Coordinates of C-alpha atoms in Angstrom, one line a residue:
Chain A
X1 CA 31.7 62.7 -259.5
X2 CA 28.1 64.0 -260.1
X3 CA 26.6 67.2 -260.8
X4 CA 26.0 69.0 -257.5
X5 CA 23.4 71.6 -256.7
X6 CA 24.2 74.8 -254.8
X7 CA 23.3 72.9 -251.4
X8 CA 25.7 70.7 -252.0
X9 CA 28.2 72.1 -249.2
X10 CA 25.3 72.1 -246.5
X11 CA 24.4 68.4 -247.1
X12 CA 27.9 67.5 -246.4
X13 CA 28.2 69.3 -243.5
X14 CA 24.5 68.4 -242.0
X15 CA 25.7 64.9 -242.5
X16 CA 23.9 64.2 -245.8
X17 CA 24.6 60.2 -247.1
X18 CA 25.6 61.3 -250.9
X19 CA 24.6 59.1 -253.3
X20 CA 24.1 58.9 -257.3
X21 CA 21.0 60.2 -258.9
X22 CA 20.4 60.6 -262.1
X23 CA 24.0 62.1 -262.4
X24 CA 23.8 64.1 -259.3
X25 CA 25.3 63.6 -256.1
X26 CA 22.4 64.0 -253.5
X27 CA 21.6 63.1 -249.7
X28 CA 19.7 59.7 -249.4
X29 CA 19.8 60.2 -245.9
X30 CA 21.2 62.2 -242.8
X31 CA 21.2 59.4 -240.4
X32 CA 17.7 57.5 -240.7
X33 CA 15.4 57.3 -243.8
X34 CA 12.7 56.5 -241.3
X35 CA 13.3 59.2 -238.7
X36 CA 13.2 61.8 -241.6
X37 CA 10.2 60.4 -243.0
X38 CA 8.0 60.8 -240.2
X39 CA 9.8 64.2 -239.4
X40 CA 7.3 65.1 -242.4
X41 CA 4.5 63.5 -241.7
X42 CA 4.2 64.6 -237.8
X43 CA 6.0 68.3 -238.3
X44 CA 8.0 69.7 -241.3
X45 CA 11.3 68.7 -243.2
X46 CA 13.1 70.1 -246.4
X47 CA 14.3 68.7 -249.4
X48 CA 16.7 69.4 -251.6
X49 CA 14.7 69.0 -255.3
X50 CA 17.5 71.5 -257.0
X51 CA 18.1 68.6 -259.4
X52 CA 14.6 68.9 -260.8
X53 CA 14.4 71.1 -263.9
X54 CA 12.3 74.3 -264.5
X55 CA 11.5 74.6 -268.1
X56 CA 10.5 78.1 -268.9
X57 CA 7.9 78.5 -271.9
X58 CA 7.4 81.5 -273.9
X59 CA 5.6 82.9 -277.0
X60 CA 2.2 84.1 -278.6
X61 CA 1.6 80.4 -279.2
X62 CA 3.0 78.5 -275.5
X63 CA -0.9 77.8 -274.9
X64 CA -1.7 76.0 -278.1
X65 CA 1.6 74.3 -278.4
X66 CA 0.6 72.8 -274.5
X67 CA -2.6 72.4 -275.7
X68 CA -0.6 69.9 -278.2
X69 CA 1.7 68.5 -275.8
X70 CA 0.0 67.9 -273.1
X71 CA -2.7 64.9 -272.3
X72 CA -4.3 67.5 -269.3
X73 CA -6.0 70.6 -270.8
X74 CA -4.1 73.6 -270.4
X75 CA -6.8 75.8 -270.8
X76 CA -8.0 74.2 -267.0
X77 CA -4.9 77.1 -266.0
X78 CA -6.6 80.6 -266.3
X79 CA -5.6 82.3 -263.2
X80 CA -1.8 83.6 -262.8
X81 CA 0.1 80.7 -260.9
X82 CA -2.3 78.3 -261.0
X83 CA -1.1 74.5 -261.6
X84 CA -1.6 71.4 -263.6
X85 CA -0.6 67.9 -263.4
X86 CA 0.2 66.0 -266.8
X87 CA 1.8 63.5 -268.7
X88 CA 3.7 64.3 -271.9
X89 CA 3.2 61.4 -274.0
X90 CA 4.5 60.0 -277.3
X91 CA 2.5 59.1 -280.3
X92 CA 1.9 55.8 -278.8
X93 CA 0.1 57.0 -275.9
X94 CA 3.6 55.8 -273.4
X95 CA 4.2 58.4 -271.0
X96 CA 7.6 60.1 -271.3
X97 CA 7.2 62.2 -268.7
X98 CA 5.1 63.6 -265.8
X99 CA 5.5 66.8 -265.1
X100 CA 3.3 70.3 -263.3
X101 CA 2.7 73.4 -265.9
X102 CA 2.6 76.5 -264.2
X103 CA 0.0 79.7 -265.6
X104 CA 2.4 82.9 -265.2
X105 CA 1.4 85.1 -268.2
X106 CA -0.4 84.1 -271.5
X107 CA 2.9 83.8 -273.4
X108 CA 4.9 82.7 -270.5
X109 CA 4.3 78.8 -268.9
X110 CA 6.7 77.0 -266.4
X111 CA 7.1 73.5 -266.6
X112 CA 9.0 71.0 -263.6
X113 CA 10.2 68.3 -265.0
X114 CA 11.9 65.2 -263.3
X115 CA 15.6 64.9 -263.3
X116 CA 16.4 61.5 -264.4
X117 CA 14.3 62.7 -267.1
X118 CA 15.6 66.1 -268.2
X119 CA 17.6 65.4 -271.7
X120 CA 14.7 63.6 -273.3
X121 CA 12.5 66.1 -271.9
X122 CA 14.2 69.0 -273.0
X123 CA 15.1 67.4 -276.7
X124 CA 11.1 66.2 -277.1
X125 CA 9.5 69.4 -275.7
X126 CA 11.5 71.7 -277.8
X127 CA 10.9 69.4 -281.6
X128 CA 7.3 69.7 -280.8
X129 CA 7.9 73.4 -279.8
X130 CA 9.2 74.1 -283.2
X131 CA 6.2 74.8 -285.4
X132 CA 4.6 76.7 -282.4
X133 CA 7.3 79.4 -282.7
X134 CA 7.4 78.5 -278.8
X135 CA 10.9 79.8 -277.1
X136 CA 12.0 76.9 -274.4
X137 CA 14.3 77.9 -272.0
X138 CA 15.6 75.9 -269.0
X139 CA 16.8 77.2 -266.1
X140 CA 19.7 75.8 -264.7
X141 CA 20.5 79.2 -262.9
X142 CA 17.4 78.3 -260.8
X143 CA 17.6 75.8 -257.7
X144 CA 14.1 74.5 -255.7
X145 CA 14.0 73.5 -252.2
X146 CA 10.6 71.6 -250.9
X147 CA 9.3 72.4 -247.5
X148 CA 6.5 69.4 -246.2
X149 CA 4.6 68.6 -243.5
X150 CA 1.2 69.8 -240.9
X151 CA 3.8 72.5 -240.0
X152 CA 5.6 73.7 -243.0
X153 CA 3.9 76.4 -243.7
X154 CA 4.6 78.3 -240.6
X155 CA 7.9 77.8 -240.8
X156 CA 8.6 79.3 -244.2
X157 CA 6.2 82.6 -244.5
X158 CA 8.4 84.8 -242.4
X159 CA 11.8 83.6 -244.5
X160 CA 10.0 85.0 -247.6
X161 CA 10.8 87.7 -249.4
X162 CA 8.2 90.5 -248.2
X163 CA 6.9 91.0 -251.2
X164 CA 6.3 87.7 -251.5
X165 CA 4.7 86.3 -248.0
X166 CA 1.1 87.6 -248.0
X167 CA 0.7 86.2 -251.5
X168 CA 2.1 82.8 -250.3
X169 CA -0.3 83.0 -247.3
X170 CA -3.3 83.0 -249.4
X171 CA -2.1 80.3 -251.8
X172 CA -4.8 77.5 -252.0
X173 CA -3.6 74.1 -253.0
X174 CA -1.9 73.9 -256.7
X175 CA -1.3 77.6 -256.6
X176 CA 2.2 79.5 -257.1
X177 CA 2.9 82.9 -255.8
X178 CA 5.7 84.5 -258.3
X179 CA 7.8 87.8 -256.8
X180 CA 6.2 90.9 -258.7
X181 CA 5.5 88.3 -261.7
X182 CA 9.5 88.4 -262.5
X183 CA 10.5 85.0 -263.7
X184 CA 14.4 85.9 -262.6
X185 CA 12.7 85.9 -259.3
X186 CA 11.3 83.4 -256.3
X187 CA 8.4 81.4 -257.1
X188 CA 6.5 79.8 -254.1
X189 CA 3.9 76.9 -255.1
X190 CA 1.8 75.0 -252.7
X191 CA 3.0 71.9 -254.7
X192 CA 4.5 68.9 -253.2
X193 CA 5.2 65.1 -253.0
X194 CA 4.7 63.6 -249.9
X195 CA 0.7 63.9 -249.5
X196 CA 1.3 66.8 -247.0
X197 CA 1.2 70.3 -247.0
X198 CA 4.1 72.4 -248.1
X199 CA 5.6 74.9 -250.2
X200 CA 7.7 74.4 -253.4
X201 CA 10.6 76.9 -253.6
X202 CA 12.0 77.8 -256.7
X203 CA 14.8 80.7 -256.3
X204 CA 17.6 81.6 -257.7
X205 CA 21.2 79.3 -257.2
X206 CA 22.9 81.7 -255.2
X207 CA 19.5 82.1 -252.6
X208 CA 19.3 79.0 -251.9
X209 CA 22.3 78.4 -249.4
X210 CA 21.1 81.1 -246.8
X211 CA 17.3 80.2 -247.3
X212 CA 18.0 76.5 -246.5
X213 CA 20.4 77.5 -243.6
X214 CA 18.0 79.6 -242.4
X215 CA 14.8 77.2 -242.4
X216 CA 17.4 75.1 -240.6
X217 CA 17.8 77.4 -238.3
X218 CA 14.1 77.4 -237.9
X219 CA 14.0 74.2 -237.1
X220 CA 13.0 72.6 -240.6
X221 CA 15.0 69.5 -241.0
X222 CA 16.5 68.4 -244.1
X223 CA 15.0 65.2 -245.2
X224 CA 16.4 62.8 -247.9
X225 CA 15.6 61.7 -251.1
X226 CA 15.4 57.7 -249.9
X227 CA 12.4 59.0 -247.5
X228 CA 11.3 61.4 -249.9
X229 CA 10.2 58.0 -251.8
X230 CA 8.4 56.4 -248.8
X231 CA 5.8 60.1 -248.2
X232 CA 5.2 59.9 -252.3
X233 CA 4.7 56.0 -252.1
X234 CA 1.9 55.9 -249.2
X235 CA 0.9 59.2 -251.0
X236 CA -0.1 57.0 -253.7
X237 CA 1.6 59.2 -256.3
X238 CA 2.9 57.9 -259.4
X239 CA 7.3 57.7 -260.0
X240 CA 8.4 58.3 -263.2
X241 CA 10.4 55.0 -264.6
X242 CA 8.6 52.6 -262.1
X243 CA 5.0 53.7 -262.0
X244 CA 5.0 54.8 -265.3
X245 CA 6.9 55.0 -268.4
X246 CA 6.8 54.8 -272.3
X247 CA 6.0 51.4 -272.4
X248 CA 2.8 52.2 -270.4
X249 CA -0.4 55.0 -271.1
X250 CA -1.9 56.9 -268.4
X251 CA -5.0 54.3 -268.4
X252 CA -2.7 51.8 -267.1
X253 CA -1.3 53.7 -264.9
X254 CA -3.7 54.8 -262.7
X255 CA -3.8 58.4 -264.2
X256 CA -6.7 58.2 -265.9
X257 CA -7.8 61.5 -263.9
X258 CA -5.3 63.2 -265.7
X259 CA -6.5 63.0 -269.3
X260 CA -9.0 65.1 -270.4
X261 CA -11.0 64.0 -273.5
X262 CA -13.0 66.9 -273.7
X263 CA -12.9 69.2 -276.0
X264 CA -13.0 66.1 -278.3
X265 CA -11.2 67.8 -281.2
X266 CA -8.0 69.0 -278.8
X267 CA -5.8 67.0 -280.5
X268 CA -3.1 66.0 -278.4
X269 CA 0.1 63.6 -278.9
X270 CA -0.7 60.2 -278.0
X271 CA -4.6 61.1 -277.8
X272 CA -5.8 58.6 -280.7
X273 CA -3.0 55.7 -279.4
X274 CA -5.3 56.3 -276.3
X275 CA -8.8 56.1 -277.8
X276 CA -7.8 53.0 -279.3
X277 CA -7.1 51.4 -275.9
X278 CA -10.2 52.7 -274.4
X279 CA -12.0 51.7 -276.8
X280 CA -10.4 47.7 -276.9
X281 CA -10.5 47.6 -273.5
X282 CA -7.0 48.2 -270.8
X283 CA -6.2 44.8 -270.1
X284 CA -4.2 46.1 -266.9
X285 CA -4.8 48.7 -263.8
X286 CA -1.8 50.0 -261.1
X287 CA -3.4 49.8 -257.9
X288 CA -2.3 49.8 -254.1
X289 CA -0.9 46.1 -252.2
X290 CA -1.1 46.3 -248.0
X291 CA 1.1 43.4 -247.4
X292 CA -0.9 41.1 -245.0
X293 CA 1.9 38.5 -244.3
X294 CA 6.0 39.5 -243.0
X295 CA 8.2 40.8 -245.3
X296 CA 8.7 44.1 -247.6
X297 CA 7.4 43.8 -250.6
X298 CA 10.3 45.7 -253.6
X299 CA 10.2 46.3 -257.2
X300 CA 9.4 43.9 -260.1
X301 CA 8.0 41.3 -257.6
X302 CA 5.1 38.8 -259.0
X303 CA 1.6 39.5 -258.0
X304 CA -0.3 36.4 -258.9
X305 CA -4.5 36.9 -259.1
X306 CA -7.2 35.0 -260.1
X307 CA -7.1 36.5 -263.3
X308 CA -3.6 36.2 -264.3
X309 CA 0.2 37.8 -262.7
X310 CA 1.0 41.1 -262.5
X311 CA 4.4 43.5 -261.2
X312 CA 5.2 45.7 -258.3
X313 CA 6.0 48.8 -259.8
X314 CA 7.2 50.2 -256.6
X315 CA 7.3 48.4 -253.3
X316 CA 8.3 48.9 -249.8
X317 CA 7.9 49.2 -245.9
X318 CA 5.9 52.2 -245.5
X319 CA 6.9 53.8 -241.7
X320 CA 3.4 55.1 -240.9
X321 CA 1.6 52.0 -241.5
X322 CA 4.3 49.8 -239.9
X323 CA 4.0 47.4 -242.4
X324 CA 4.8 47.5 -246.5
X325 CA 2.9 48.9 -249.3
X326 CA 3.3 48.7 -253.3
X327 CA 1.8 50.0 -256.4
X328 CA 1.9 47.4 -258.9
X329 CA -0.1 46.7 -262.4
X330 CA -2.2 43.3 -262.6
X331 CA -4.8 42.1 -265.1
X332 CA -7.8 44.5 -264.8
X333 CA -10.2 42.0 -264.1
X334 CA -8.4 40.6 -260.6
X335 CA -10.2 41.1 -257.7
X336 CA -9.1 42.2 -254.3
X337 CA -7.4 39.0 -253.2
X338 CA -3.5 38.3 -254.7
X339 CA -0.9 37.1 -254.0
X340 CA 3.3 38.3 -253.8
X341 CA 5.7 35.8 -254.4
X342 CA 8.6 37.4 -252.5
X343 CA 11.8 35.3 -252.3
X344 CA 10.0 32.4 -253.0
X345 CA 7.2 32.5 -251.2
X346 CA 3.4 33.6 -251.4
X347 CA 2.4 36.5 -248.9
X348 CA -1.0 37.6 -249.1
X349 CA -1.9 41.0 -250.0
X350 CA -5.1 43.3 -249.7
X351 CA -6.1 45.5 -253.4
X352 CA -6.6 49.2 -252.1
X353 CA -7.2 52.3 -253.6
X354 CA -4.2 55.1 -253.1
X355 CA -3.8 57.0 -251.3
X356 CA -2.2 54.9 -248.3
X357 CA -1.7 58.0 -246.0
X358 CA -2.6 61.5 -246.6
X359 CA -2.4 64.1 -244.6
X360 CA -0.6 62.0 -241.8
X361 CA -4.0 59.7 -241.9
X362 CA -3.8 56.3 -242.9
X363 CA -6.4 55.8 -245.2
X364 CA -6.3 51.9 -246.4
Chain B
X1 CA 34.2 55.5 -239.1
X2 CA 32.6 52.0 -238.7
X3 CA 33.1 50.1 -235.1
X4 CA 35.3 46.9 -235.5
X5 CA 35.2 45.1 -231.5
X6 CA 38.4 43.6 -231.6
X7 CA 37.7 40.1 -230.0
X8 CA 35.4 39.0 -233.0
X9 CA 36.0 37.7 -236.6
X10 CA 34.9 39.1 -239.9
X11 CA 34.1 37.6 -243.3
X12 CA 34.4 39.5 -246.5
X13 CA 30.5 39.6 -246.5
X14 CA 30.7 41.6 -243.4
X15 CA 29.3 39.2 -241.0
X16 CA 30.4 38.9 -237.2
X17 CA 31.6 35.7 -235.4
X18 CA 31.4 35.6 -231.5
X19 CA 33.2 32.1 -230.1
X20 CA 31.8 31.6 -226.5
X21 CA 33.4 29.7 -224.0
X22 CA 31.3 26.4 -224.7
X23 CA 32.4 26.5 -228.1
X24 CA 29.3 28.0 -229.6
X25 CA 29.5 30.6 -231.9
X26 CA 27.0 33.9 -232.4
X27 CA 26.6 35.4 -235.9
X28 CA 25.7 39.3 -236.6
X29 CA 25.9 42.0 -239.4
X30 CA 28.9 44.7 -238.6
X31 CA 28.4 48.0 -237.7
X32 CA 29.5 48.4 -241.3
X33 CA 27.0 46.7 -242.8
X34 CA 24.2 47.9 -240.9
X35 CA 25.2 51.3 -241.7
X36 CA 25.4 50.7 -245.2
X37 CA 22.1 49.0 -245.4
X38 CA 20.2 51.9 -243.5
X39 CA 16.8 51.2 -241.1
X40 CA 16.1 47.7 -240.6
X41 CA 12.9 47.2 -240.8
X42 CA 12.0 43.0 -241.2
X43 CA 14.4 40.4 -240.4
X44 CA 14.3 37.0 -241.1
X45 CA 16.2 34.3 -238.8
X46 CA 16.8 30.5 -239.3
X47 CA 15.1 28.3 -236.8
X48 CA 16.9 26.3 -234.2
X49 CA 18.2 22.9 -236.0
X50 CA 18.6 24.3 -239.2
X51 CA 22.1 23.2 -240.5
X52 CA 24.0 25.4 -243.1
X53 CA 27.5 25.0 -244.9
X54 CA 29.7 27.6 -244.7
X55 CA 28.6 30.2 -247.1
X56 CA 24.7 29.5 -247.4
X57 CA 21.9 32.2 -247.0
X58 CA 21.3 31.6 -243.7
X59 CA 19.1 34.9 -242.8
X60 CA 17.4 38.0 -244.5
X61 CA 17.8 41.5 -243.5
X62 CA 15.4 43.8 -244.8
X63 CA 16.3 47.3 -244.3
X64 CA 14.2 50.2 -246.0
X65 CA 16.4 49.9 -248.8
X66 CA 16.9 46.8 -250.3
X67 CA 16.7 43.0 -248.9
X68 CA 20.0 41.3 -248.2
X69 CA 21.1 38.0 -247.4
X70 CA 23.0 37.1 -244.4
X71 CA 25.6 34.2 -245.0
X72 CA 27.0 31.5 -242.7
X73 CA 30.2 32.5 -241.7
X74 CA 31.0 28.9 -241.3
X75 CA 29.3 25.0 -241.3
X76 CA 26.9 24.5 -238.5
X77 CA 23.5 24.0 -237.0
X78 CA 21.9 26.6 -235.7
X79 CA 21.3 26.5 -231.9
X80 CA 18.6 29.8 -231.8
X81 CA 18.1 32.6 -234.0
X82 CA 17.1 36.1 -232.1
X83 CA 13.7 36.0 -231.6
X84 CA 13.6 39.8 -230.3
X85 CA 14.0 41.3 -234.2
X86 CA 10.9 40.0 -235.7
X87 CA 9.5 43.3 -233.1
X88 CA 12.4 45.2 -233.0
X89 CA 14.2 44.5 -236.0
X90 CA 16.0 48.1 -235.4
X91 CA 18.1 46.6 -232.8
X92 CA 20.4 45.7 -235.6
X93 CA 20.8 49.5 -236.0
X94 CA 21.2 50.1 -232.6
X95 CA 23.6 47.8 -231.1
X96 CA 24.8 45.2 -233.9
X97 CA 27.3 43.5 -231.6
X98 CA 25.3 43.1 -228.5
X99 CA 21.2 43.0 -228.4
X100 CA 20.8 42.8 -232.5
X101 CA 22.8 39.3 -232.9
X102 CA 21.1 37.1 -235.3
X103 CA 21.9 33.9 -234.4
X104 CA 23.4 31.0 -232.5
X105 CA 25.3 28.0 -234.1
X106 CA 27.5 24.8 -233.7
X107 CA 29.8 24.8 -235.2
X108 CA 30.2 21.9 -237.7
X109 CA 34.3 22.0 -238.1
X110 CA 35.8 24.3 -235.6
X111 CA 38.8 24.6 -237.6
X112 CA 37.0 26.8 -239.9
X113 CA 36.9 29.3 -237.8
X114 CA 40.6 30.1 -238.5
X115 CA 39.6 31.5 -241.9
X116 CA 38.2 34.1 -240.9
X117 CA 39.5 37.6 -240.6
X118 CA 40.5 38.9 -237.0
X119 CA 39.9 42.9 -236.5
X120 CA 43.2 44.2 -238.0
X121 CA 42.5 42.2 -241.2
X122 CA 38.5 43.2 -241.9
X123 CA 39.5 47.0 -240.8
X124 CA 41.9 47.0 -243.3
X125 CA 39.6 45.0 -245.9
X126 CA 36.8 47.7 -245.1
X127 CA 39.6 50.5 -246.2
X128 CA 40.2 48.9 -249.2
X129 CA 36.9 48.5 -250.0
X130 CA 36.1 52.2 -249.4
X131 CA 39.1 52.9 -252.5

């Protein structure tokens, strides 16, 4: 048996398909991956990210120890709740984990850090945070339910804490709301994973039963973690382990957005691994496949260009195209023709840039 | 708890076996299956005069998931594979015994079909599966 979050009860009796990940027992599905999926992208759904962990960072010295471990500058987060994508990268410039840093006070950060992910994590983040004098604390005691979709919004502002809902209202895009800036507290960020709008709940365990009951009861459907993967997919947003991983830099993995160079003597981990590479050139890129021929393209598959093979990272049928979609990394100089040998065959493909859908739109 | 019709055969591979009154035989995925495997969403079926032996690939079902072969339950030649999945390949889903059958066969040696499982037998095979 896996760990279980504090939902665990309500997935099995909203019909939740329990499966393993990453040590935890959670809902793939509560009937039909697909149904769920465009649940999100046509109104709003839930999802249970509980097994997700919040890292709480404090001390005098949390910004220049971030400055450190992080390949985004952290001095891009000067407002209270505002966010930041990064990767956290070894010496070598591999990623070992993506993660979003959140601005509460100057000596207090909070990090979100994937699951399968969270012992590494944890062991890295607090070495580095050693010489900082940095304080890491994770909370377990905290669960975080994810509310997507063109609707979500209205349906959670009114199960807010009242202190809590006009700041939530306001929120732009990559901006958390904390409750009277208490970190025991809720903490409502306009984050998410799907390409949609939404909140990102973090609450305490013993909330989150009657605030998921009761967006259920406002007609929020829970949504599994097998769609959950389709949305972030024709999002075009990276998974950790597939997409990415320490075997691969950012500028291989389509992130190069994410690094920021300047101020050229912020010396971050993995930042001279990475100036190397620019500099002798990245022999691959991740981009997006549209499948033109039948068949669903899956992990690990071979794309074969003109200028040499490459791998789906991560493949599959994407519902709102009504087709099948992939990430994958091939030689940077391919063009926008390949090929996907899937089961022993050669299916065309189309090179786009990701996003697939956003926003409910397809895009490619 | 998985449908089982109780005229059909089973193989361990969880494959259905109709035997018609001509002798024919129609193949399918249980209800098992296709609730393991989640939305179907590309299916693959042999053309008519294909031949397979007993135990050969003879399909692909593609649910959201994962890709999974589909195995002749026994010898044959295939007579006509369901045409209606390559646009609906959710009729699996829906109705796995009737309207998402995947194909038609001859049977090569008819006597095979008497190793298969009956009802009783893959029922009890799916509860021992599920310990």
């Amino acid at each position: 048996m896996g760990r279980h979050t504090p939902l665990y009860d309500l997935h099995v009796r909203q019909g939740g398909k329990l499966v393993d990940f990453a040590g935890w027992d959670m809902p793939i599905n509560y009937g039909s991956q697909v149904d769920e999926h465009h649940q999100v992208r046509r109104d709003v759904g839930m999802f249970d990210v509980s097994h997700m962990t919040v890292v709480d960072l404090h001390g005098d010295n949390t910004r220049a120890f971030l400055r450190k471990l992080l390949a985004n500058n952290i001095d891009r987060l000067q407002a209270p709740g505002k966010a930041l994508y990064s990767c956290m990268l070894n010496e070598q410039g591999g990623v070992i984990d993506d993660l979003i840093t959140y601005y509460v006070r100057e000596d207090c950060f909070r990090m979100v850090v994937n699951a399968a992910t969270r012992d590494k994590d944890l062991d890295w983040i607090r070495r580095q945070a050693e010489p900082f004098g940095v304080e890491v604390q994770e909370r377990d005691d905290l669960a975080m339910i994810a509310v997507q979709g063109p609707n979500a919004r209205e349906h959670v502002l009114n199960l807010l804490p009242a202190t809590l809902r006009d700041g939530a209202a306001e929120l732009k895009p990559f901006f958390a709301a904390l409750n009277g800036m208490q970190e025991s507290g809720w903490f409502v960020a306009r984050t998410g994973y799907t390409g949609e709008d939404g909140f990102e709940i973090v609450l305490p365990e013993a909330d989150a039963p009657r605030l998921w009951q009761a967006l259920f009861d406002n007609g929020v459907s829970p949504i599994g973690l097998g769609a959950r993967d389709t949305l972030r997919l024709e999002a075009g947003m990276n998974l950790y382990g597939s997409d990415m991983t320490e075997e691969t830099t950012p500028l291989e993995s389509g992130l190069s957005w994410t690094l920021a160079w300047e101020p050229a003597e912020r010396d971050f981990i993995g930042r001279a691994a990475l100036e190397a590479q620019r500099e002798a050139g990245v022999a691959s890129k991740l981009v997006g496949l549209v499948l033109e021929g039948k068949g669903v393209i899956r992990n690990h598959q071979k794309v074969i260009t003109e200028a040499g093979e490459g791998e789906v990272t991560s493949g599959s049928f994407s519902p709102t195209i009504g087709g099948s979609i992939a990430l994958a990394r091939i030689p940077a100089a391919a063009g926008d023709k390949v090929e996907i040998e899937i089961r022993g065959k050669r299916i065309p493909a189309r090179v786009v840039k990701p996003p697939f859908v956003r926003h409910g739109e397809v895009r490619v | 708890m998985s449908e089982v019709p109780g005229e059909l055969k089973y193989t361990k591979s969880h494959e259905w076996v109709r035997i018609e009154a001509d002798g024919s035989v129609v193949v399918g995925i249980t209800d098992h299956a296709q609730d393991q495997l989640g939305d179907m969403v590309y299916i693959e079926v042999p053309e008519a005069g294909t031949s397979f032996a007993a135990g050969d690939a003879c399909a692909v079902v593609e649910s959201v998931k994962a890709a999974s072969d589909v195995y002749a339950p026994i010898a044959g030649e295939v007579t006509e594979g369901n045409d209606a999945l390559a646009d609906s390949p959710e009729l699996v889903n829906q109705d796995p015994f009737g309207d998402g059958w995947l194909m038609k066969l001859n049977p090569g040696d008819s006597s095979e079909l008497d190793g298969l499982m009956d009802a009783e037998a893959y029922q009890a095979f799916l509860e021992s599966e599920e310990h």
